[in-house]
Coordinates of C-alpha atoms and ligand atoms in Angstrom, one line a residue:
X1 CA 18.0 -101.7 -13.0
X2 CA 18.6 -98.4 -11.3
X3 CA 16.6 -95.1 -11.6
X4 CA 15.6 -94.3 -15.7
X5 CA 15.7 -91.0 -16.7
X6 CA 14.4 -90.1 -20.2
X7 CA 15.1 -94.1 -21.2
X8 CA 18.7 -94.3 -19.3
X9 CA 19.6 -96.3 -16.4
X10 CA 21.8 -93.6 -14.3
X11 CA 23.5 -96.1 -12.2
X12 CA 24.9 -97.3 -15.4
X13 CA 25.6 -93.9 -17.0
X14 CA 27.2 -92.8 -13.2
X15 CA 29.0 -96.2 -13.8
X16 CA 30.3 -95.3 -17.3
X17 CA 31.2 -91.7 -17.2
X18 CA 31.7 -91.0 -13.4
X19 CA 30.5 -88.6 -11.4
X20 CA 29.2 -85.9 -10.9
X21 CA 27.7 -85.8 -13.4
X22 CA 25.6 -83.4 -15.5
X23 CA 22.7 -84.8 -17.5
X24 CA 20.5 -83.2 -20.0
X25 CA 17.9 -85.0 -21.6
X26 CA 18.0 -83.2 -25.7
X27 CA 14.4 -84.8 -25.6
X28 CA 13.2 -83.1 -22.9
X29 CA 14.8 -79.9 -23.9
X30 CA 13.6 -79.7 -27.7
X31 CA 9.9 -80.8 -26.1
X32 CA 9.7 -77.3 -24.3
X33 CA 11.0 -75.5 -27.4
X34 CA 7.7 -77.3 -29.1
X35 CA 6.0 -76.2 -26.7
X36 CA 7.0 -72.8 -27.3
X37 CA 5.9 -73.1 -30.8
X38 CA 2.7 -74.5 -30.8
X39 CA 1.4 -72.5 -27.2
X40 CA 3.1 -68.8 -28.3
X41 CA 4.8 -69.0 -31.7
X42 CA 1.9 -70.7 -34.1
X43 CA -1.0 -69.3 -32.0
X44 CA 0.2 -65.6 -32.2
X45 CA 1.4 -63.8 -35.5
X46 CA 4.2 -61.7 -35.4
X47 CA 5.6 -63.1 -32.3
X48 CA 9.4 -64.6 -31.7
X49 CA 11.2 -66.1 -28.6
X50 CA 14.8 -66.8 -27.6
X51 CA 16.3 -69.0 -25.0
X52 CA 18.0 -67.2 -22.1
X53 CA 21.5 -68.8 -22.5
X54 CA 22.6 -68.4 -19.0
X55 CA 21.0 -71.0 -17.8
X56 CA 22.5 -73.3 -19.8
X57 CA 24.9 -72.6 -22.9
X58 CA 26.9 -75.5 -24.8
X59 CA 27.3 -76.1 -28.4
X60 CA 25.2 -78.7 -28.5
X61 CA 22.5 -76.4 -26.5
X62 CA 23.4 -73.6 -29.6
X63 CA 22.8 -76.3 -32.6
X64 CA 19.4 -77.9 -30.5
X65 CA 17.6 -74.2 -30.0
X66 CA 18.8 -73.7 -33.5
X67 CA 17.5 -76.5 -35.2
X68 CA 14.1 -75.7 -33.3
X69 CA 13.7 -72.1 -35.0
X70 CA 14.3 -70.2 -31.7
X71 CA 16.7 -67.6 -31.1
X72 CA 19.2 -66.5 -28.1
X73 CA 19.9 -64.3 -25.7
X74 CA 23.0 -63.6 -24.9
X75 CA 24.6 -61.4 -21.9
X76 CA 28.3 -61.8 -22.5
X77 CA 31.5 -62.0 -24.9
X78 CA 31.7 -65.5 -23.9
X79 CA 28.1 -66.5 -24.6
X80 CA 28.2 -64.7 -28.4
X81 CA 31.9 -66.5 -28.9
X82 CA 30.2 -69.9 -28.2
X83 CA 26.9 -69.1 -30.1
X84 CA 29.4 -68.2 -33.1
X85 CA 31.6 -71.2 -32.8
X86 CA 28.3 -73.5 -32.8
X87 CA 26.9 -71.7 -35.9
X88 CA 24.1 -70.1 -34.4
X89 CA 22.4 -68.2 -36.8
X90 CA 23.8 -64.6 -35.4
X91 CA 20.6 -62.2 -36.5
X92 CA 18.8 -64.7 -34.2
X93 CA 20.7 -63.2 -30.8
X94 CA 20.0 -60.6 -28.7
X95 CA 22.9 -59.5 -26.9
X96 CA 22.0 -57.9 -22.6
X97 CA 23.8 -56.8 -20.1
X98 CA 24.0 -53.9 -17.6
X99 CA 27.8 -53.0 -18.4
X100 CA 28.5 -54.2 -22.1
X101 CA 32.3 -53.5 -22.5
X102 CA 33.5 -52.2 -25.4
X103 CA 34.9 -55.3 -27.3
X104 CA 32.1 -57.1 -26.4
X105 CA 30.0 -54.6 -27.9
X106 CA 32.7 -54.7 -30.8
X107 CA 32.5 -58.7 -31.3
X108 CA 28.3 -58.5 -30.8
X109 CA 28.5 -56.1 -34.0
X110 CA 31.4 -57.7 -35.7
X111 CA 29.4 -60.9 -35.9
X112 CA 26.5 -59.5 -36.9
X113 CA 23.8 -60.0 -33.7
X114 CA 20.2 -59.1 -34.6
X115 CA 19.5 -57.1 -31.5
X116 CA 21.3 -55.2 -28.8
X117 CA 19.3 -54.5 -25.8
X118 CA 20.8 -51.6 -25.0
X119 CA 20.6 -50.9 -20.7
X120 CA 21.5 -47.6 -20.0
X121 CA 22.5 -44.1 -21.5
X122 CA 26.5 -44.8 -21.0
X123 CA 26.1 -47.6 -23.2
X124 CA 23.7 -46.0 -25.3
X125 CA 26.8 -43.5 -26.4
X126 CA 29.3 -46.0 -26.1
X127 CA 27.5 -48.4 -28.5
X128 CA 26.5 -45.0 -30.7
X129 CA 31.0 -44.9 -30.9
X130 CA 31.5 -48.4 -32.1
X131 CA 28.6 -48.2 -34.7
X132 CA 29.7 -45.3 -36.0
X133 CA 33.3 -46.9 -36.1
X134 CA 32.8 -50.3 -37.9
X135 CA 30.6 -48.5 -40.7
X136 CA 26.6 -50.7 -39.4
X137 CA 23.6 -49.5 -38.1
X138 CA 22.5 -52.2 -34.9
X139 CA 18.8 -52.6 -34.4
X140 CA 18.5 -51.9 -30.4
X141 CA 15.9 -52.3 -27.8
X142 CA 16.1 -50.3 -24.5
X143 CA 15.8 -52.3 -21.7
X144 CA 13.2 -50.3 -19.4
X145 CA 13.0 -51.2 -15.1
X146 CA 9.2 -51.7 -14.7
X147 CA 8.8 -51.0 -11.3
X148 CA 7.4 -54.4 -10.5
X149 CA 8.3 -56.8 -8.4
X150 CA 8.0 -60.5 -9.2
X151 CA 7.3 -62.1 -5.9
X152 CA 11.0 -64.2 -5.8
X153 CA 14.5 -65.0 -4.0
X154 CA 15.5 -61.1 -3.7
X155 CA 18.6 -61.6 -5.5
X156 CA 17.1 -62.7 -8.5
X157 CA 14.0 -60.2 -8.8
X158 CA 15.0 -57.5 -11.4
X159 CA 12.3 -55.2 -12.3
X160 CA 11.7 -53.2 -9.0
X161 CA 12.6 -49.7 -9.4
X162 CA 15.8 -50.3 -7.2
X163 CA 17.2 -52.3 -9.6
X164 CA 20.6 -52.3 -11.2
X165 CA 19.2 -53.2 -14.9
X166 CA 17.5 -50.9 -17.3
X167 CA 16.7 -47.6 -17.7
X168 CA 14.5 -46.3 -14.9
X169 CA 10.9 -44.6 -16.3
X170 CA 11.4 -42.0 -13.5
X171 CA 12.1 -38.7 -14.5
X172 CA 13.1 -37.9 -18.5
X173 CA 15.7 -40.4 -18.7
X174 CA 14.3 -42.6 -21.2
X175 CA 12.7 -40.0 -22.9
X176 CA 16.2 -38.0 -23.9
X177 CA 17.7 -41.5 -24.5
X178 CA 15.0 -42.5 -27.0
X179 CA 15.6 -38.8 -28.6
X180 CA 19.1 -39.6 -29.0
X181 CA 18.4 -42.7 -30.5
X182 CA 16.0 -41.3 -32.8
X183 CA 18.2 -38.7 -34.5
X184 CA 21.1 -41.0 -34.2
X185 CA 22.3 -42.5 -37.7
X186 CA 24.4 -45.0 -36.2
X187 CA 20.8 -46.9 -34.6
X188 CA 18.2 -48.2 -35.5
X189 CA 15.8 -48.1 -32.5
X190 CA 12.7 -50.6 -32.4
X191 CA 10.9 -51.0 -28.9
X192 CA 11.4 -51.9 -25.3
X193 CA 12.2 -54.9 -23.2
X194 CA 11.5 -55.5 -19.7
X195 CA 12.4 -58.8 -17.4
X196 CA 11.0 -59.2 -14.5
X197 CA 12.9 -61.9 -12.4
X198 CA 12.7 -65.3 -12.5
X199 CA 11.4 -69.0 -11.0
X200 CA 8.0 -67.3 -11.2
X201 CA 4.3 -69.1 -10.8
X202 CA 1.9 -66.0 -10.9
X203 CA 1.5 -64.2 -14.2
X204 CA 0.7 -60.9 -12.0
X205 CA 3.5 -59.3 -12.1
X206 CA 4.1 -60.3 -16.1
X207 CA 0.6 -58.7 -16.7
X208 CA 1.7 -55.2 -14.8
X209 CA 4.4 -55.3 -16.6
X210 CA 2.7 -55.9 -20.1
X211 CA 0.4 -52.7 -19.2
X212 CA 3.8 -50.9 -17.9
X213 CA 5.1 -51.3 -21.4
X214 CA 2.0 -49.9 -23.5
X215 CA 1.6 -47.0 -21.6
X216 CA 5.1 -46.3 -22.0
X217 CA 4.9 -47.4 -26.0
X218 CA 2.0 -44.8 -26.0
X219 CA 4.3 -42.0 -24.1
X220 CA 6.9 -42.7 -26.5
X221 CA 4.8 -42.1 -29.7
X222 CA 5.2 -38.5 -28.3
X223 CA 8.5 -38.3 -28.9
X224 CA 8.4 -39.6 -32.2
X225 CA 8.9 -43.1 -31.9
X226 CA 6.6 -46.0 -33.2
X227 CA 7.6 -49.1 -31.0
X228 CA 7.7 -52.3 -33.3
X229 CA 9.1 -54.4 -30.9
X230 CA 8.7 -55.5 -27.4
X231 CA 10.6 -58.1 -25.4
X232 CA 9.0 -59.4 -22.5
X233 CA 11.6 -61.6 -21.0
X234 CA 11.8 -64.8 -19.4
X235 CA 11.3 -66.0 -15.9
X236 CA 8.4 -68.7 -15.9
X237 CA 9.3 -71.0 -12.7
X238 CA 10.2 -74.4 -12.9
X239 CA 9.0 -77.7 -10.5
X240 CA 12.1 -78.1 -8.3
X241 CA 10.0 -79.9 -4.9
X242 CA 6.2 -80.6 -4.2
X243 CA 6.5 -76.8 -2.8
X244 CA 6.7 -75.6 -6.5
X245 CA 3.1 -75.6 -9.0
X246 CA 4.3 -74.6 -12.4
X247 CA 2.0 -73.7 -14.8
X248 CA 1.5 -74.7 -18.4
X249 CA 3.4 -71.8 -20.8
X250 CA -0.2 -70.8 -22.0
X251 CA -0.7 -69.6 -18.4
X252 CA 1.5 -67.1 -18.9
X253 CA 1.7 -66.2 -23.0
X254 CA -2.0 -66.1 -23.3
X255 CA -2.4 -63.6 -20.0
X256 CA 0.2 -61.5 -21.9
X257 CA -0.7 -61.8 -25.5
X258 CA -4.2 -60.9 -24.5
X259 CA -3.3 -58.2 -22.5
X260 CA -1.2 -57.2 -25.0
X261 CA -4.2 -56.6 -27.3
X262 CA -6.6 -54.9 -24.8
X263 CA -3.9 -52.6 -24.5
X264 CA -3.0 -51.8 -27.5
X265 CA -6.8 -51.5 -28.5
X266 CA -7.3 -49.0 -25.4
X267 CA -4.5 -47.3 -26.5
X268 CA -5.1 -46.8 -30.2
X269 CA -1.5 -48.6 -31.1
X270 CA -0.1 -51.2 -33.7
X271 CA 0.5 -54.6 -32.3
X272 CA 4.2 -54.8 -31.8
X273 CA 6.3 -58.0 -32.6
X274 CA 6.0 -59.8 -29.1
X275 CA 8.9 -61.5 -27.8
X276 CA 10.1 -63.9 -24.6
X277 CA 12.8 -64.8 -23.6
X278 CA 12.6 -68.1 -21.0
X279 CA 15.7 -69.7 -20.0
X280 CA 15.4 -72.1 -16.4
X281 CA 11.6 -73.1 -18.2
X282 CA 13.5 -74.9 -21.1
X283 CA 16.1 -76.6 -19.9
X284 CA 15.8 -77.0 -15.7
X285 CA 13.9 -80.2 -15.5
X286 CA 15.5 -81.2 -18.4
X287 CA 18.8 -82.1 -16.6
X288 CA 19.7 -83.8 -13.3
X289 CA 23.0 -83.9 -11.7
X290 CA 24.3 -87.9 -10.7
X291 CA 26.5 -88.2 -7.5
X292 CA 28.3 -91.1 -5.7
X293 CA 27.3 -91.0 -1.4
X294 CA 30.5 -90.7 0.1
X295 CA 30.5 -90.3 3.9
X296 CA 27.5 -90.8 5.9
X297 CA 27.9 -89.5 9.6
X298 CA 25.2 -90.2 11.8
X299 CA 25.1 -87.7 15.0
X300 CA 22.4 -89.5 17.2
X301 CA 19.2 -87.5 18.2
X302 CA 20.7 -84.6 16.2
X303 CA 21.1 -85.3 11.7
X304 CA 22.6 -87.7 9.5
X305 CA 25.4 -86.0 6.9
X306 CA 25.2 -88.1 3.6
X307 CA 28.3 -86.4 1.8
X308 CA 27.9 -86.6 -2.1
X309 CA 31.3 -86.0 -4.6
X310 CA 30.0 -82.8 -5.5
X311 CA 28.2 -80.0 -4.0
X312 CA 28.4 -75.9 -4.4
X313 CA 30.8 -76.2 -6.8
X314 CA 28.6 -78.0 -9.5
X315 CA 25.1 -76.3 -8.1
X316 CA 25.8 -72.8 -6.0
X317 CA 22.1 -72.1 -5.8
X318 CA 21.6 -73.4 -2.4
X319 CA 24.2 -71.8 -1.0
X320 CA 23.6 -69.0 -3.0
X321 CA 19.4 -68.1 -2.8
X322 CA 18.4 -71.2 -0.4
X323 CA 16.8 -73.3 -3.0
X324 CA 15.6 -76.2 -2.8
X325 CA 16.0 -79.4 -4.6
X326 CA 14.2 -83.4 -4.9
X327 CA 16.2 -86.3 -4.8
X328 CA 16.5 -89.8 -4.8
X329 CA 18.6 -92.9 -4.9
X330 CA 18.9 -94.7 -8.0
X331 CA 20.1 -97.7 -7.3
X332 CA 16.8 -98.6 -5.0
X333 CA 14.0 -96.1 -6.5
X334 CA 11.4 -98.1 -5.2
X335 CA 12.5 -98.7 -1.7
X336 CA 9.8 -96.3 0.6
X337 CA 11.5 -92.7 1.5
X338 CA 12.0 -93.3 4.9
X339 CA 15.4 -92.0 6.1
X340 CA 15.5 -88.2 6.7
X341 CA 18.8 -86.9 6.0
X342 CA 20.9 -83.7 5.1
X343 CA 22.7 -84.2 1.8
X344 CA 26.2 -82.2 2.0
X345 CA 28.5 -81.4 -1.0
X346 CA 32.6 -81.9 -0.4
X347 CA 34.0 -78.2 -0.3
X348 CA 35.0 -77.1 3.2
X349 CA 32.4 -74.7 3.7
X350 CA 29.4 -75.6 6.5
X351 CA 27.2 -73.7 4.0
X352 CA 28.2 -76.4 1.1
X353 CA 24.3 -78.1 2.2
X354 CA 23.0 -79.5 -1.3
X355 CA 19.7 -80.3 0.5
X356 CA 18.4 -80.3 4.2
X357 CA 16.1 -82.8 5.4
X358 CA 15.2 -84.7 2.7
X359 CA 13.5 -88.2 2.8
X360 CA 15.5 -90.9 0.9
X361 CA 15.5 -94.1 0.6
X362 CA 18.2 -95.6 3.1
X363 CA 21.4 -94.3 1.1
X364 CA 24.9 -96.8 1.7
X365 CA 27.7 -95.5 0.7
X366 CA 28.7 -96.0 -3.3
X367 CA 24.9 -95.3 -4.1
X368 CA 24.2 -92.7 -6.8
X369 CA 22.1 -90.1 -6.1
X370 CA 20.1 -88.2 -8.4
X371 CA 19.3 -84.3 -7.9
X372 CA 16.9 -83.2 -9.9
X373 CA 15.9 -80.5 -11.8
X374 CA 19.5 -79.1 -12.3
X375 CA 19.4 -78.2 -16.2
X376 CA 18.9 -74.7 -15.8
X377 CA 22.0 -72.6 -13.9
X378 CA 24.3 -75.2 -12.2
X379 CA 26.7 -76.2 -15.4
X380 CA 26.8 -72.2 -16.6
X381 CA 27.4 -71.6 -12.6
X382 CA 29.7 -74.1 -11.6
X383 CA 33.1 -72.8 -10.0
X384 CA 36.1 -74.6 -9.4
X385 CA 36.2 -74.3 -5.8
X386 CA 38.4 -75.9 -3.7
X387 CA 39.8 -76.5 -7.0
X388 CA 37.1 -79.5 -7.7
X389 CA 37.3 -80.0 -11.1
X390 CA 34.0 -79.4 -13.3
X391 CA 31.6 -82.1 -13.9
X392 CA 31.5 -83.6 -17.2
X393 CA 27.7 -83.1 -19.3
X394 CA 26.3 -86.4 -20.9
X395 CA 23.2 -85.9 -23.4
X396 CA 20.0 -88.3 -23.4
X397 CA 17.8 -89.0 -26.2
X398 CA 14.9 -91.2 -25.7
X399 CA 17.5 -94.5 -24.2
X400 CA 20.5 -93.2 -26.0
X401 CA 23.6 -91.1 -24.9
X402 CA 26.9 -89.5 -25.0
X403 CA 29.5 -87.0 -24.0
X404 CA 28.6 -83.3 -24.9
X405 CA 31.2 -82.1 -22.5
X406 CA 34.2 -83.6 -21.0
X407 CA 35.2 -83.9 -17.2
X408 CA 37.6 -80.9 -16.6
X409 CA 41.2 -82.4 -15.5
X410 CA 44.1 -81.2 -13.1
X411 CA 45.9 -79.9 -15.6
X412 CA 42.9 -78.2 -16.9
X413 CA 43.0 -76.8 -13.5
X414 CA 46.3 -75.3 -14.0
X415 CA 46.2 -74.3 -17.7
X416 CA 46.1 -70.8 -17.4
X417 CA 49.1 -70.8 -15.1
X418 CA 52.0 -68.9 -15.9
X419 CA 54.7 -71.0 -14.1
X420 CA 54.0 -74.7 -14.8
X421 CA 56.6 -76.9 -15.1
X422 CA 56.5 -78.8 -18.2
X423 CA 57.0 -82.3 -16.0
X424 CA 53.9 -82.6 -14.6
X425 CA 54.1 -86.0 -12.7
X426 CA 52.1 -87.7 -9.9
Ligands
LLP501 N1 15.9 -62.4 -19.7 C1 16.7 -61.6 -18.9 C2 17.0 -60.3 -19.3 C3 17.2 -62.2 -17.7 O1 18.0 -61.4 -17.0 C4 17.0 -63.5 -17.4 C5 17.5 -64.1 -16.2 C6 16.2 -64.3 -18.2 C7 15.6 -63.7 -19.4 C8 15.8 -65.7 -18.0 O2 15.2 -66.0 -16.8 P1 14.7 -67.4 -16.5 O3 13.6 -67.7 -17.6 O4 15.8 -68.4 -16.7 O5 14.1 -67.4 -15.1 N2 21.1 -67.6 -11.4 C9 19.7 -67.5 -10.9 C10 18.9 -66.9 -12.0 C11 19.3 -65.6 -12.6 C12 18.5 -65.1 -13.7 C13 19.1 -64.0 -14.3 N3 18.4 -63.5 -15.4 C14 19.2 -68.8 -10.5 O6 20.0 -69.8 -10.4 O7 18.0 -68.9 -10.1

């Protein structure tokens, strides 16, 4: 019997549906979104979340978040299309991004999204166009830049000042916007939203934030408008190694939620509808990735290269922000840790390191090896590099599973090509 994951023997399911291989645990996943209820949702009235799609977005993701009463955000064409084609309740989905183009903006209204967080004043008129155009009045939120900094990987902090998202407080920029949207008839503008960055384990810079946003709330009742709505984003961090200490939602809902209150107390202001918006915290540990060990070079007094059937095509993040990741081999889980090795994907690329230095037990070649922790941003951030194609996705339930998404093939690979021959042979 080789590793178990939730109930699963992975040697088996590596065995069955090749690899690599993606694996989400639907278990796992509609635990956190219970969680979400009981610690923020039943414990806090006029309150809503959504699951940051990005991370991960399938149609069976769409129907599970649905069927567990939480909505979506969304931050493209392609993630409303696929929340559509799962029949995702649309009025649940709140539709970001820093450069909405306009048949994007077109399909989010066609379909009937509940929010638009709008992110700047360009899109602010743009949207105003399309409203106009197709005859309905969106409810939006302006997505505001803090000014803090979430102590994270640089490229994916987001609510320093010098940031490319939101509209910055400096200045009267979001005061004329808000204006505009007031005596617009084309929107219907209801409060604020403010993201931070993400794979976070301090509720500091959440709690700035939270204080950011009343103050603002209370500058904007100047203008003329009462705030009913505020989005707090996402962002809580995940356990990827023994380096990370997640906390408990609570940790960070009740920090807010209180702070929320003091403020609003200080401040003489209604409670706004509180929302959040966590994507990696639902889904990351949720999922692993399965590989076969291919090559294992040894170079003597220097590293041993265990080379997997995978590697920055299926998960870029190492390459991408240095992360880190926990392993271990399935077939002999309780063998003791003892061979320090460097685990390196197959694209030619000397950066395509999966994980350095990691203690394993002894790997031999045609062992699977699980990576953990690899629910949230690998699938939606796969490439096809080196024209590898994409890993298929298998769901487990408690000891049950089955396909959710298919291996991509070679002639997926050249689908979209203009000059195929129509005999394909090899
Ligand atoms: N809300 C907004 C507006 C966001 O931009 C994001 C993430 C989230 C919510 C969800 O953040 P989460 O709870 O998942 O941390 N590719 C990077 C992460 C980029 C996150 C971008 N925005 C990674 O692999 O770490």
């Amino acid at each position: 019997m080789g590793y178990s994951f939730d109930g699963c023997d992975t040697v088996a399911l590596a065995r069955e549906y090749g690899t690599p291989l993606y694996v989400i645990s639907e278990r796992m996943v509609r635990e956190r979104l219970s969680e979400i209820r009981t610690a923020f949702l039943d414990r806090h009235d006029n309150t809503f979340a959504l699951y940051a799609s990005k991370a991960l977005l399938t149609l069976d993701l769409c129907r599970i978040v649905a069927s567990e009463g939480v909505g979506l955000d969304v931050v493209s064409g392609g993630e409303i299309y696929t929340a559509h084609r799962a029949g995702f309740p649309m009025e649940r989905v709140y539709f970001h991004g820093n450069n909405k183009a306009r048949d994007e903006l077109e399909l989010a209204i066609r379909l009937g999204v509940g929010r638009i967080v709008v992110d700047n004043v360009y899109e602010l008129d743009l949207l105003s166009r399309v409203a106009s155009q197709a005859g309905v009045r969106p409810r939006i939120l302006f997505r505001i830049t803090p000014g803090v900094a979430g102590h994270t990987h640089e490229y994916i902090s987001t609510g320093q000042v010098d940031s490319k998202f939101g509209v910055p407080l400096g200045g009267d920029v979001l005061e004329r916007a808000v204006r505009t949207a007031l005596d617009s008839d084309a929107l219907e503008l209801l409060g604020f939203h403010a993201h931070i960055g993400s794979q976070l384990h301090s509720n500091d810079a959440f709690r700035q934030a939270t204080g950011v946003l009343l103050d603002l709330v209370k500058r904007m009742e100047g203008v003329g408008l009462t705030t009913r709505e505020l989005n707090l984003g996402g962002g809580y961090g995940v356990h990827y190694t023994s380096d990370d200490d997640p906390k408990p939602l609570r940790y960070f809902t009740d920090a807010m939620m209180e702070d929320v209150a003091r403020h609003c107390a200080r401040l003489h202001l209604p409670v706004p509808r509180i929302v959040i918006e966590p994507g990696r915290w639902i889904v990351a540990e949720a999922g692993i990735t399965l590989y076969t060990i291919g090559s294992i070079k040894e170079i003597p007094g220097v590293r041993t290269y265990v080379s997997v059937d995978g590697g920055m095509a299926d998960n870029p993040r190492p390459a991408l922000y240095g992360a880190r990741y926990a392993a271990i081999v399935a077939d002999r889980p309780d063998d003791p840790a003892d061979a320090v090795v460097t685990v390196a994907g197959k694209c030619c690329e000397s950066g395509d390191i999966l994980i350095r230095d990691i203690a394993l037990q002894r790997p031999v070649s045609g062992d699977t090896l699980v990576v953990f922790t690899t629910g949230a941003y690998n699938h939606s951030m796969a490439s096809t590099y080196n024209l590898l194609p994409r890993p298929a996705m298998v769901i487990t339930d408690g000891g049950a599973h089955r396909l959710s998404v298919r291996r991509e093939t070679y002639d997926d690979l050249l689908a979209r090509e203009a000059t195929l021959p129509g005999d394909v042979r090899c």
